[in-house]
CSV table of C-alpha atoms in Angstrom, one decimal:
chain,number,residue,atom,x,y,z
A,1,MET,CA,0.1,-0.1,0.1
A,2,MET,CA,1.3,3.4,-0.8
A,3,VAL,CA,1.2,6.2,1.9
A,4,PRO,CA,0.7,9.4,0.9
A,5,VAL,CA,3.7,12.0,0.8
A,6,ASN,CA,3.8,15.3,1.9
A,7,GLY,CA,6.8,16.9,0.9
A,8,GLU,CA,10.6,16.2,0.4
A,9,ILE,CA,11.4,15.9,3.9
A,10,GLU,CA,8.4,13.6,4.6
A,11,ARG,CA,9.4,11.5,1.2
A,12,GLU,CA,13.2,11.3,2.8
A,13,ALA,CA,12.2,10.3,5.9
A,14,LEU,CA,10.2,7.4,4.6
A,15,VAL,CA,12.7,6.2,1.9
A,16,ALA,CA,15.2,6.2,4.8
A,17,ARG,CA,12.9,4.0,6.6
A,18,LEU,CA,11.9,1.7,4.1
A,19,TRP,CA,15.8,1.8,2.7
A,20,GLN,CA,16.8,0.6,6.1
A,21,GLU,CA,13.9,-2.3,6.4
A,22,HIS,CA,15.0,-3.4,2.8
A,23,LEU,CA,18.8,-3.6,3.7
A,24,ASP,CA,17.7,-5.5,7.1
A,25,ALA,CA,15.6,-8.0,5.0
A,26,PRO,CA,17.2,-11.2,3.8
A,27,PHE,CA,16.6,-12.1,-0.2
A,28,PRO,CA,13.5,-14.4,-0.2
A,29,ALA,CA,15.5,-17.6,-0.8
A,30,ARG,CA,13.1,-19.3,-3.0
A,31,LEU,CA,13.3,-16.4,-5.4
A,32,ARG,CA,17.2,-16.9,-6.2
A,33,GLY,CA,17.9,-17.7,-9.9
A,34,ALA,CA,14.0,-17.3,-10.6
A,35,GLU,CA,12.1,-15.4,-13.2
A,36,LEU,CA,8.5,-14.6,-12.9
A,37,GLU,CA,6.8,-13.2,-16.1
A,38,GLY,CA,10.3,-13.5,-17.8
A,39,ILE,CA,12.1,-11.1,-15.2
A,40,ASP,CA,14.7,-11.6,-13.3
A,41,MET,CA,14.0,-11.4,-9.5
A,42,VAL,CA,17.5,-10.7,-8.4
A,43,MET,CA,18.1,-8.2,-11.0
A,44,LEU,CA,14.7,-6.3,-10.6
A,45,ASP,CA,15.7,-6.1,-6.8
A,46,ALA,CA,19.4,-4.7,-7.7
A,47,ASP,CA,18.2,-2.4,-10.4
A,48,ILE,CA,15.9,-0.6,-8.0
A,49,ALA,CA,18.5,-0.9,-5.0
A,50,GLY,CA,21.1,1.0,-7.1
A,51,CYS,CA,18.9,3.6,-8.1
A,52,VAL,CA,17.6,4.2,-4.7
A,53,SER,CA,21.3,4.3,-3.4
A,54,THR,CA,21.9,6.8,-6.1
A,55,TRP,CA,19.1,8.9,-5.3
A,56,ARG,CA,20.2,8.8,-1.4
A,57,ASP,CA,23.6,9.9,-2.3
A,58,ASN,CA,22.6,12.2,-4.6
A,59,GLY,CA,20.3,14.5,-2.2
A,60,GLY,CA,17.2,13.1,-3.8
A,61,SER,CA,17.7,13.3,-7.3
A,62,LEU,CA,18.7,10.8,-10.4
A,63,ASP,CA,20.0,11.5,-13.7
A,64,ALA,CA,17.4,10.5,-16.8
A,65,TRP,CA,18.8,7.2,-17.3
A,66,ARG,CA,18.1,5.7,-13.6
A,67,TYR,CA,14.7,7.5,-13.6
A,68,GLN,CA,13.9,5.5,-16.8
A,69,VAL,CA,15.1,2.3,-15.1
A,70,LEU,CA,12.9,2.9,-11.8
A,71,ARG,CA,9.7,3.5,-14.2
A,72,ASP,CA,10.7,0.4,-16.0
A,73,CYS,CA,11.2,-1.5,-12.7
A,74,ILE,CA,7.9,-0.2,-11.6
A,75,SER,CA,6.2,-1.7,-14.5
A,76,GLU,CA,8.0,-5.3,-14.1
A,77,LEU,CA,6.5,-5.0,-10.5
A,78,ASP,CA,3.3,-4.4,-11.2
A,79,LYS,CA,3.5,-7.7,-13.4
A,80,ILE,CA,5.0,-9.8,-10.8
A,81,LEU,CA,3.5,-8.9,-7.8
A,82,PRO,CA,-0.2,-10.7,-8.4
A,83,HIS,CA,2.1,-14.0,-8.8
A,84,LEU,CA,3.7,-13.5,-5.4
A,85,MET,CA,1.7,-16.0,-2.8
A,86,GLU,CA,4.4,-16.0,0.0
A,87,ALA,CA,3.9,-13.2,2.5
A,88,GLU,CA,7.5,-12.9,2.9
A,89,ASP,CA,7.9,-12.4,-0.6
A,90,LEU,CA,5.4,-10.2,-1.4
A,91,ARG,CA,6.3,-8.0,1.6
A,92,TYR,CA,9.8,-8.1,0.2
A,93,TYR,CA,8.7,-6.8,-3.4
A,94,GLU,CA,6.1,-4.6,-2.2
A,95,ARG,CA,8.5,-2.5,-0.1
A,96,LEU,CA,10.7,-2.5,-3.5
A,97,HIS,CA,7.9,-1.1,-5.4
A,98,GLN,CA,7.4,1.6,-2.6
A,99,LEU,CA,10.6,2.7,-2.7
A,100,ALA,CA,11.2,2.9,-6.7
A,101,THR,CA,7.8,4.7,-6.4
A,102,LEU,CA,8.7,7.2,-4.1
A,103,THR,CA,12.1,7.8,-5.5
A,104,SER,CA,10.9,8.1,-9.2
A,105,GLN,CA,8.4,11.2,-8.5
A,106,THR,CA,10.9,13.6,-8.4
A,107,ALA,CA,11.7,14.9,-11.6
A,108,PRO,CA,15.3,13.7,-13.3
A,109,ARG,CA,17.9,15.9,-13.2
A,110,LEU,CA,18.8,16.8,-17.1
A,111,ASN,CA,22.6,17.0,-16.8
A,112,LYS,CA,24.5,13.6,-16.9
C-alpha cells in the first residue's frame, strides 16, 4: 500500500525508513535465480536498490537514465506482484515497489 507523502522531507524520511528495512531483510531464498513473467527477480531487486542508493547519495535526485530504469522496474513489479503467494516474498517486493515509486516521483536531473 502506498503512503501519501506531503513534501520532500517526509519523502526522504519514508525512503530512509523503507531503505533500512530493505537492507535488514534477507532476499527471499525461493526467488534466487527465479524468473516471474520473464523478469529476473534478483536483477529487479538490484536495479531498484542501485537507483534508490544513488537517489539517496545525490540528495534526492536521479539522472534521466536511472529515472527511466525505475519506471521500467515499477512496470515489472506491477506484472510480478500478483504472482507472489508467499507473504515474505510479497512484503519484500511491495517494499521495493514503494521505494521505486517514491524515488521516481522527483523530476530527473537533466545533466549527466
